[in-house]
Short mmCIF file of C-alpha atoms in Angstrom, two decimals:
data_model
loop_
_atom_site.label_atom_id
_atom_site.label_comp_id
_atom_site.label_asym_id
_atom_site.label_seq_id
_atom_site.Cartn_x
_atom_site.Cartn_y
_atom_site.Cartn_z
CA MET A 280 128.32 108.88 71.37
CA SER A 281 130.04 105.59 71.56
CA GLN A 282 128.77 102.56 70.08
CA GLU A 283 130.01 99.79 72.19
CA LYS A 284 128.05 97.14 74.10
CA ILE A 285 126.85 98.07 77.45
CA VAL A 286 126.31 95.11 79.85
CA ILE A 287 125.62 93.97 83.16
CA THR A 288 127.67 92.24 85.34
CA GLY A 289 125.93 92.42 89.44
CA ILE A 290 122.78 92.38 90.45
CA GLY A 291 121.11 93.31 93.59
CA ALA A 292 117.64 92.64 95.23
CA VAL A 293 115.56 93.17 98.55
CA THR A 294 112.22 92.59 98.09
CA PRO A 295 108.87 91.49 99.95
CA ASN A 296 108.86 87.80 98.53
CA GLY A 297 112.85 87.50 99.27
CA HIS A 298 115.93 89.81 100.21
CA ASN A 299 118.27 88.73 97.81
CA VAL A 300 118.47 87.68 94.39
CA ASP A 301 118.15 84.64 94.56
CA GLU A 302 115.48 83.98 97.16
CA PHE A 303 113.05 86.46 94.96
CA TRP A 304 113.90 84.63 91.58
CA ASN A 305 112.85 80.89 93.38
CA ASN A 306 109.79 82.90 94.79
CA LEU A 307 108.82 84.38 91.48
CA ILE A 308 109.18 81.34 89.29
CA SER A 309 107.57 79.61 92.16
CA GLY A 310 104.25 82.02 92.20
CA ILE A 311 104.95 82.91 96.20
CA SER A 312 103.45 86.62 96.77
CA GLY A 313 105.02 88.93 99.38
CA ILE A 314 102.13 90.90 100.27
CA ALA A 315 100.52 89.92 104.00
CA PRO A 316 98.89 92.34 106.30
CA ILE A 317 100.37 95.86 107.42
CA THR A 318 102.35 95.27 110.87
CA TYR A 319 104.69 98.91 110.64
CA PHE A 320 101.44 100.86 112.14
CA ASN A 321 97.52 100.18 113.19
CA THR A 322 95.48 100.22 110.14
CA ASP A 323 92.02 100.18 112.39
CA ASN A 324 91.51 103.21 110.83
CA HIS A 325 92.76 102.55 107.51
CA ARG A 326 90.48 101.54 103.95
CA VAL A 327 93.54 99.43 102.98
CA LYS A 328 95.15 96.99 105.87
CA ILE A 329 97.78 95.16 103.26
CA ALA A 330 101.23 96.08 101.75
CA GLY A 331 104.75 94.28 100.50
CA GLU A 332 106.70 94.68 103.87
CA LEU A 333 110.22 93.10 104.03
CA LYS A 334 109.52 91.01 106.59
CA GLN A 335 112.37 89.72 108.92
CA PHE A 336 114.44 91.94 107.09
CA THR A 337 118.33 92.52 108.57
CA ALA A 338 121.00 94.82 107.03
CA ASP A 339 123.49 93.02 108.86
CA PRO A 340 126.27 92.03 108.90
CA ILE A 341 126.90 94.99 105.78
CA LEU A 342 125.67 98.23 108.44
CA ASP A 343 126.55 98.53 111.96
CA ILE A 344 123.82 99.61 114.13
CA LYS A 345 125.48 102.91 114.62
CA GLU A 346 125.33 103.66 110.93
CA ILE A 347 121.78 102.37 110.41
CA ARG A 348 120.40 104.92 112.96
CA LYS A 349 121.76 107.56 110.99
CA LEU A 350 119.82 105.92 107.62
CA ASP A 351 116.28 105.87 106.27
CA PRO A 352 114.67 102.36 105.21
CA PHE A 353 115.25 103.74 101.52
CA SER A 354 119.04 104.41 101.77
CA ILE A 355 119.01 101.00 103.94
CA TYR A 356 117.58 98.96 101.27
CA ALA A 357 119.60 100.60 98.14
CA ILE A 358 123.10 100.00 99.98
CA VAL A 359 121.96 96.36 101.23
CA ALA A 360 121.16 95.41 97.18
CA THR A 361 123.96 97.28 96.01
CA HIS A 362 125.95 95.38 98.10
CA GLU A 363 124.83 92.00 96.55
CA ALA A 364 125.00 93.55 92.92
CA ILE A 365 129.18 94.46 93.71
CA GLN A 366 129.69 91.05 95.18
CA MET A 367 128.11 89.64 92.51
CA ALA A 368 129.86 91.66 89.54
CA GLY A 369 133.67 91.06 91.38
CA LEU A 370 134.22 95.10 91.84
CA ASN A 371 136.88 95.35 94.23
CA ASP A 372 139.01 98.64 94.89
CA ASN A 373 141.86 97.88 91.97
CA SER A 374 139.24 96.42 89.71
CA PHE A 375 137.62 100.01 88.61
CA ASN A 376 139.12 103.56 88.25
CA SER A 377 136.94 105.30 90.69
CA ASN A 378 137.09 108.35 89.25
CA ARG A 379 134.90 106.66 86.27
CA ALA A 380 132.67 104.88 88.12
CA GLY A 381 129.26 107.26 89.32
CA VAL A 382 125.76 106.38 90.55
CA THR A 383 122.83 107.02 89.26
CA ILE A 384 119.37 105.68 91.18
CA GLY A 385 116.09 106.39 91.27
CA THR A 386 113.21 106.88 94.22
CA GLY A 387 109.61 108.22 94.17
CA VAL A 388 109.46 109.68 97.57
CA GLY A 389 112.33 109.22 99.12
CA GLY A 390 112.41 109.58 103.27
CA ILE A 391 109.40 109.52 103.78
CA GLN A 392 109.28 107.38 106.57
CA THR A 393 111.62 110.20 108.26
CA LEU A 394 109.07 112.57 107.40
CA GLU A 395 106.28 111.54 109.39
CA GLU A 396 108.39 110.66 112.06
CA GLN A 397 110.07 114.00 112.52
CA HIS A 398 106.75 115.94 111.80
CA SER A 399 104.87 114.04 114.43
CA ILE A 400 108.12 114.71 116.98
CA ILE A 401 108.22 118.70 116.00
CA GLU A 402 104.26 118.77 116.62
CA LYS A 403 104.24 117.25 119.92
CA LYS A 404 107.12 117.96 121.57
CA GLY A 405 108.80 120.84 119.49
CA ALA A 406 111.11 122.09 117.29
CA ARG A 407 113.87 121.82 119.47
CA ARG A 408 113.68 118.37 119.54
CA VAL A 409 114.10 117.47 115.55
CA SER A 410 116.65 115.40 114.98
CA PRO A 411 119.82 116.87 113.11
CA GLN A 412 119.79 113.99 111.20
CA PHE A 413 116.17 114.52 110.03
CA VAL A 414 117.67 116.58 106.62
CA PRO A 415 120.31 114.12 105.90
CA LYS A 416 118.16 110.74 106.52
CA MET A 417 115.19 112.30 104.34
CA ILE A 418 116.30 114.12 100.83
CA SER A 419 115.62 111.75 98.18
CA ASN A 420 119.11 112.28 96.50
CA ILE A 421 120.59 111.10 100.07
CA ALA A 422 120.93 106.83 98.79
CA GLY A 423 123.22 107.32 96.07
CA GLY A 424 125.64 109.38 97.81
CA HIS A 425 125.66 106.63 100.45
CA LEU A 426 126.32 104.67 97.96
CA ALA A 427 129.16 106.88 96.60
CA LEU A 428 130.52 107.31 100.25
CA LYS A 429 130.56 103.73 101.04
CA TRP A 430 132.26 102.46 97.63
CA GLY A 431 134.67 105.51 97.20
CA LEU A 432 132.80 106.06 93.24
CA LYS A 433 133.34 109.95 92.49
CA GLY A 434 132.27 109.49 89.19
CA PRO A 435 128.58 111.18 88.23
CA ASN A 436 125.72 110.99 91.11
CA GLN A 437 122.55 111.97 90.55
CA THR A 438 118.71 110.66 91.48
CA VAL A 439 116.22 110.33 89.10
CA THR A 440 112.64 111.14 90.53
CA SER A 441 110.23 109.99 87.83
CA ALA A 442 107.52 108.35 89.81
CA CYS A 443 106.84 104.80 89.36
CA ALA A 444 109.52 105.28 86.14
CA SER A 445 112.26 106.04 88.44
CA ALA A 446 114.60 103.36 88.46
CA THR A 447 114.08 102.52 85.02
CA ASP A 448 114.56 106.01 83.89
CA ALA A 449 117.96 105.53 85.99
CA ILE A 450 118.97 102.54 84.38
CA GLY A 451 118.85 104.92 80.42
CA ILE A 452 120.17 107.51 81.76
CA ALA A 453 123.01 105.42 83.76
CA MET A 454 123.74 103.85 80.25
CA ARG A 455 123.72 107.38 78.66
CA LEU A 456 126.50 108.45 80.37
CA ILE A 457 128.50 105.29 79.95
CA SER A 458 127.82 105.80 75.97
CA SER A 459 128.35 109.62 76.00
CA GLY A 460 132.19 108.85 77.90
CA ASP A 461 131.55 110.21 81.24
CA ALA A 462 131.79 106.75 83.24
CA ASP A 463 133.38 103.47 82.24
CA ILE A 464 130.82 102.17 85.26
CA MET A 465 127.73 102.77 86.61
CA ILE A 466 125.69 101.42 89.91
CA THR A 467 121.77 102.22 88.92
CA GLY A 468 118.70 101.08 89.60
CA GLY A 469 116.16 101.82 92.41
CA THR A 470 114.86 102.12 96.15
CA GLU A 471 112.03 102.78 98.02
CA ALA A 472 110.22 102.82 101.41
CA SER A 473 106.93 104.38 101.52
CA ILE A 474 104.63 101.30 103.58
CA THR A 475 103.55 105.01 105.85
CA PRO A 476 99.93 105.75 107.53
CA LEU A 477 100.22 109.40 105.33
CA THR A 478 101.16 107.19 102.00
CA ILE A 479 98.45 104.49 102.41
CA ALA A 480 95.64 106.38 103.26
CA GLY A 481 96.94 109.51 99.98
CA PHE A 482 96.81 106.42 98.03
CA ALA A 483 93.66 104.27 99.69
CA ASN A 484 91.70 108.04 99.39
CA MET A 485 92.28 108.18 95.62
CA ARG A 486 91.17 105.23 94.77
CA ALA A 487 94.28 103.38 93.64
CA LEU A 488 95.27 101.02 96.15
CA SER A 489 93.28 96.99 96.59
CA GLN A 490 91.20 96.65 99.18
CA PHE A 491 91.07 93.07 98.98
CA ASN A 492 92.23 92.49 102.41
CA SER A 493 90.68 89.58 103.66
CA GLU A 494 92.99 87.47 100.95
CA PRO A 495 96.33 89.53 101.14
CA LYS A 496 97.89 87.37 98.49
CA LYS A 497 95.37 87.50 95.75
CA ALA A 498 95.32 90.67 95.88
CA SER A 499 97.63 92.19 93.24
CA ARG A 500 95.88 90.87 90.48
CA PRO A 501 97.47 92.44 87.10
CA PHE A 502 95.04 92.01 84.05
CA ASP A 503 92.60 89.91 85.96
CA LYS A 504 88.63 91.15 84.91
CA ASN A 505 87.94 91.54 89.09
CA ARG A 506 91.68 93.72 89.93
CA ASP A 507 90.92 96.37 91.95
CA GLY A 508 94.12 98.42 92.64
CA PHE A 509 97.99 97.77 93.18
CA VAL A 510 99.53 96.85 96.38
CA LEU A 511 101.88 99.21 97.54
CA SER A 512 105.44 97.08 98.70
CA GLU A 513 109.14 98.36 99.43
CA GLY A 514 112.57 97.48 98.19
CA ALA A 515 115.39 97.76 96.10
CA GLY A 516 116.91 96.21 92.74
CA MET A 517 120.42 97.48 91.68
CA LEU A 518 122.47 96.62 88.76
CA VAL A 519 126.07 97.11 87.80
CA ILE A 520 126.38 98.33 84.58
CA GLU A 521 129.52 98.70 81.99
CA THR A 522 131.13 99.04 78.92
CA GLU A 523 131.88 95.41 77.49
CA LYS A 524 135.41 95.87 77.08
CA HIS A 525 135.83 97.28 80.76
CA ALA A 526 133.94 94.23 82.05
CA LYS A 527 135.93 91.96 80.31
CA ASN A 528 139.49 94.02 80.92
CA ARG A 529 138.63 93.41 84.79
CA GLY A 530 137.51 89.86 84.17
CA ALA A 531 134.03 89.99 84.95
CA ASN A 532 131.31 87.58 84.29
CA ILE A 533 128.81 89.31 82.04
CA LEU A 534 125.31 88.42 82.72
CA VAL A 535 123.30 90.16 79.67
CA GLU A 536 123.40 92.84 77.45
CA LEU A 537 121.49 96.02 78.78
CA ALA A 538 121.48 96.73 74.75
CA GLY A 539 118.24 99.95 74.72
CA TYR A 540 116.21 102.21 76.61
CA GLY A 541 112.74 104.76 75.91
CA SER A 542 111.29 107.03 77.81
CA SER A 543 108.20 109.23 77.04
CA ASP A 544 105.48 111.66 78.78
CA ASP A 545 101.69 111.02 78.04
CA ALA A 546 101.23 114.62 78.43
CA PHE A 547 97.15 113.40 78.76
CA HIS A 548 96.59 113.27 82.63
CA ILE A 549 98.46 113.21 85.88
CA THR A 550 97.21 109.92 87.24
CA GLN A 551 95.88 108.19 84.25
CA PRO A 552 97.46 106.96 81.16
CA ALA A 553 96.87 107.83 77.77
CA PRO A 554 94.26 106.57 75.69
CA GLY A 555 95.41 103.52 74.13
CA GLY A 556 98.83 103.27 75.93
CA LYS A 557 99.92 106.22 73.41
CA GLY A 558 102.97 106.96 75.43
CA ALA A 559 103.42 103.38 76.62
CA TYR A 560 103.70 102.36 72.68
CA LYS A 561 106.36 105.42 72.25
CA ALA A 562 108.70 104.59 75.04
CA MET A 563 108.71 100.84 73.77
CA GLU A 564 109.14 101.77 70.75
CA LYS A 565 112.28 104.40 71.46
CA ALA A 566 113.46 101.29 73.39
CA ILE A 567 113.23 98.71 70.70
CA SER A 568 114.64 101.59 68.15
CA ASP A 569 117.53 102.03 70.77
CA ALA A 570 118.58 98.20 70.75
CA LYS A 571 118.67 98.42 67.21
CA VAL A 572 116.64 95.14 66.65
CA ASN A 573 113.40 94.29 65.37
CA PHE A 574 110.02 94.24 67.15
CA ASP A 575 109.23 90.63 66.03
CA GLN A 576 112.40 89.68 68.01
CA ILE A 577 110.69 90.71 71.15
CA ASP A 578 110.25 87.58 73.20
CA TYR A 579 109.21 88.68 76.08
CA ILE A 580 107.95 92.02 78.62
CA ASN A 581 107.67 92.06 81.99
CA ALA A 582 104.92 94.20 81.89
CA HIS A 583 104.04 97.38 84.60
CA GLY A 584 100.94 95.62 85.20
CA THR A 585 100.23 97.44 88.10
CA SER A 586 96.84 95.35 88.75
CA THR A 587 95.08 98.87 88.24
CA PRO A 588 91.73 98.66 85.33
CA TYR A 589 93.62 102.13 83.54
CA ASN A 590 96.80 100.82 83.65
CA ASP A 591 96.56 96.82 82.25
CA LYS A 592 93.98 97.54 79.55
CA ASN A 593 95.93 100.42 78.62
CA GLU A 594 99.40 98.74 78.52
CA SER A 595 97.92 95.60 76.65
CA LEU A 596 96.55 98.03 73.90
CA ALA A 597 99.63 99.65 73.57
CA ILE A 598 101.37 96.17 72.98
CA CYS A 599 98.51 95.00 70.79
CA ASN A 600 98.67 98.20 68.88
CA LEU A 601 102.76 98.55 68.58
CA PHE A 602 103.74 94.46 67.84
CA LYS A 603 100.23 93.68 65.99
CA ASP A 604 100.09 90.26 64.74
CA HIS A 605 103.28 89.39 66.90
CA SER A 606 101.97 90.23 70.25
CA LYS A 607 100.31 86.88 69.86
CA LYS A 608 103.54 85.59 70.39
CA ILE A 609 104.91 87.30 73.07
CA LYS A 610 104.81 86.38 76.75
CA VAL A 611 104.19 88.87 78.56
CA SER A 612 103.76 88.62 82.60
CA SER A 613 102.97 91.17 85.91
CA THR A 614 105.87 89.97 88.65
CA LYS A 615 103.47 93.20 90.59
CA SER A 616 101.24 90.17 91.22
CA MET A 617 104.15 88.69 93.69
CA THR A 618 105.76 92.05 94.44
CA GLY A 619 103.02 94.66 94.50
CA HIS A 620 104.20 97.97 93.39
CA LEU A 621 107.46 99.15 94.82
CA LEU A 622 106.70 102.84 93.18
CA GLY A 623 110.09 104.22 92.05
CA ALA A 624 112.01 101.19 92.93
CA ALA A 625 109.58 98.71 90.78
CA GLY A 626 111.71 99.32 88.07
CA GLY A 627 114.99 98.32 89.80
CA ILE A 628 113.64 94.59 90.86
CA GLU A 629 111.74 94.38 87.33
CA ALA A 630 115.05 94.36 85.55
CA VAL A 631 116.60 92.26 87.99
CA ALA A 632 113.55 89.67 87.39
CA LEU A 633 114.18 90.43 83.54
CA VAL A 634 118.21 89.95 83.85
CA LYS A 635 117.52 85.87 85.39
CA THR A 636 114.54 85.55 82.90
CA ILE A 637 117.16 85.53 80.47
CA MET A 638 119.88 84.13 82.10
CA ASP A 639 117.81 80.94 82.82
CA GLN A 640 115.29 81.01 80.07
CA ILE A 641 111.88 81.24 81.99
CA THR A 642 109.94 83.35 82.21
CA PRO A 643 107.74 83.97 85.65
CA PRO A 644 103.99 83.74 85.97
CA THR A 645 101.54 86.41 86.35
CA ILE A 646 99.99 85.22 89.74
CA ASN A 647 96.29 85.03 90.89
CA TYR A 648 95.23 85.40 86.86
CA GLU A 649 92.07 83.96 87.42
CA THR A 650 88.88 85.75 85.14
CA PRO A 651 89.93 86.90 81.40
CA ASP A 652 89.35 90.72 80.83
CA ASN A 653 87.99 90.96 76.95
CA ASP A 654 90.11 94.58 77.18
CA CYS A 655 93.56 92.54 78.12
CA THR A 656 94.33 89.81 75.14
CA LEU A 657 97.71 88.94 75.84
CA ASP A 658 99.52 85.46 76.94
CA TYR A 659 100.05 86.72 80.44
CA VAL A 660 101.93 83.24 81.27
CA PRO A 661 98.88 82.72 84.07
CA ASN A 662 99.81 81.75 87.17
CA ILE A 663 102.38 78.91 86.65
CA ALA A 664 106.45 79.95 85.39
CA GLN A 665 106.98 78.81 82.23
CA ASN A 666 110.38 77.74 80.14
CA ASN A 667 110.58 79.78 77.38
CA ILE A 668 113.49 80.98 74.56
CA VAL A 669 113.75 84.57 75.83
CA ASN A 670 116.77 85.95 74.22
CA ILE A 671 115.64 89.86 73.75
CA ALA A 672 113.17 91.19 76.47
CA LEU A 673 111.55 94.46 77.26
CA SER A 674 111.07 96.04 80.81
CA ASN A 675 108.02 98.32 81.59
CA THR A 676 107.68 101.07 83.66
CA PHE A 677 104.99 103.93 84.20
CA GLY A 678 104.12 106.52 86.56
CA PHE A 679 101.82 109.58 87.67
CA GLY A 680 102.75 112.67 85.91
CA GLY A 681 102.52 110.27 82.64
CA HIS A 682 106.27 109.32 82.51
CA ASN A 683 107.14 106.14 80.65
CA ALA A 684 109.98 104.23 80.62
CA VAL A 685 111.47 101.22 78.89
CA ILE A 686 114.69 99.10 78.78
CA CYS A 687 115.39 96.30 76.25
CA LEU A 688 118.01 93.49 77.40
CA LYS A 689 119.50 90.89 75.16
CA LYS A 690 120.98 87.55 76.13
CA TYR A 691 124.94 87.86 75.80
CA ASN A 692 126.32 86.25 73.03
#
């Protein structure tokens, strides 16, 4: 395994509160939410009527109408976010060896919009009317395939599915592929487009979603005593990562260092986190160890912070137990208070937010934090962004199935 630094040279984001990195970041530090009533389908029969949709989103001029017809939205979001990351990284055909460039991307459910649409067609119109594009539009790995096709990336290419930890695991695995010498440069992150009647109904019926329909922007309230569930959202967050040497050789602007990755599984319950956040504790501990930094050097954590009763309590406990006294000095915030929860893409947009946090030395707030909870006792950067020194920080993501994934980013010197 190479000991060379791995760095981030490009970031791209498509989110409910911003369709590019600048818009997304400016809205985060201004405390602006992207949660609103669902417009994609009729919610009259649904318990939950709110989500983080991409309002007025267009893939123009990156994709033309003919291309868009062949793609599920989860692939479209990945392509648009990757385009931004690649532009920022200054990647042109001559600046990298395509055989040493790959893709590792995370998604929780892949092309579920296509699946529901085509299932409705077979039920109403019969088998012969199912689209021949159905399979290549729907399968979970296809977004990564499209990224390879569009940018000629012939290196390793995989899709990671570990529920809400998918994108963070993808980033960690991409990092490992570079460290082991399998690639010089990787496109990585996550994408999700799962605001559908079936998904909303499924999560709502297991009581996982907020039912604060009357005030959508206040529905996602991580760590607040009155939280009642997460808000389902969509979008993509993508990064360009490479070895420091590779970045320098092609004259790239280095944003931050991708220093560490840790993963674990609770092996406790299919949907609930382990008591005291034991698995989360392990993943954070591994990421810090992998980054070769000390616990008291962590300045900030972009928390998983879903706004569900169990997650926020157990994540807070895990942070308290791992960092002990230092936990009182760490800034912890959940940008899901503004974006909602992008499932498999959450770690992608939160990695982008963390890159900007370190670059601008501003910690985004946890909005809607009104009533402290005795089970959540950390500094959650309530309601207003803060100027803080952030040299080393973590991004936490935890998912159904007990999956935990954490990355550690460092200011690049």
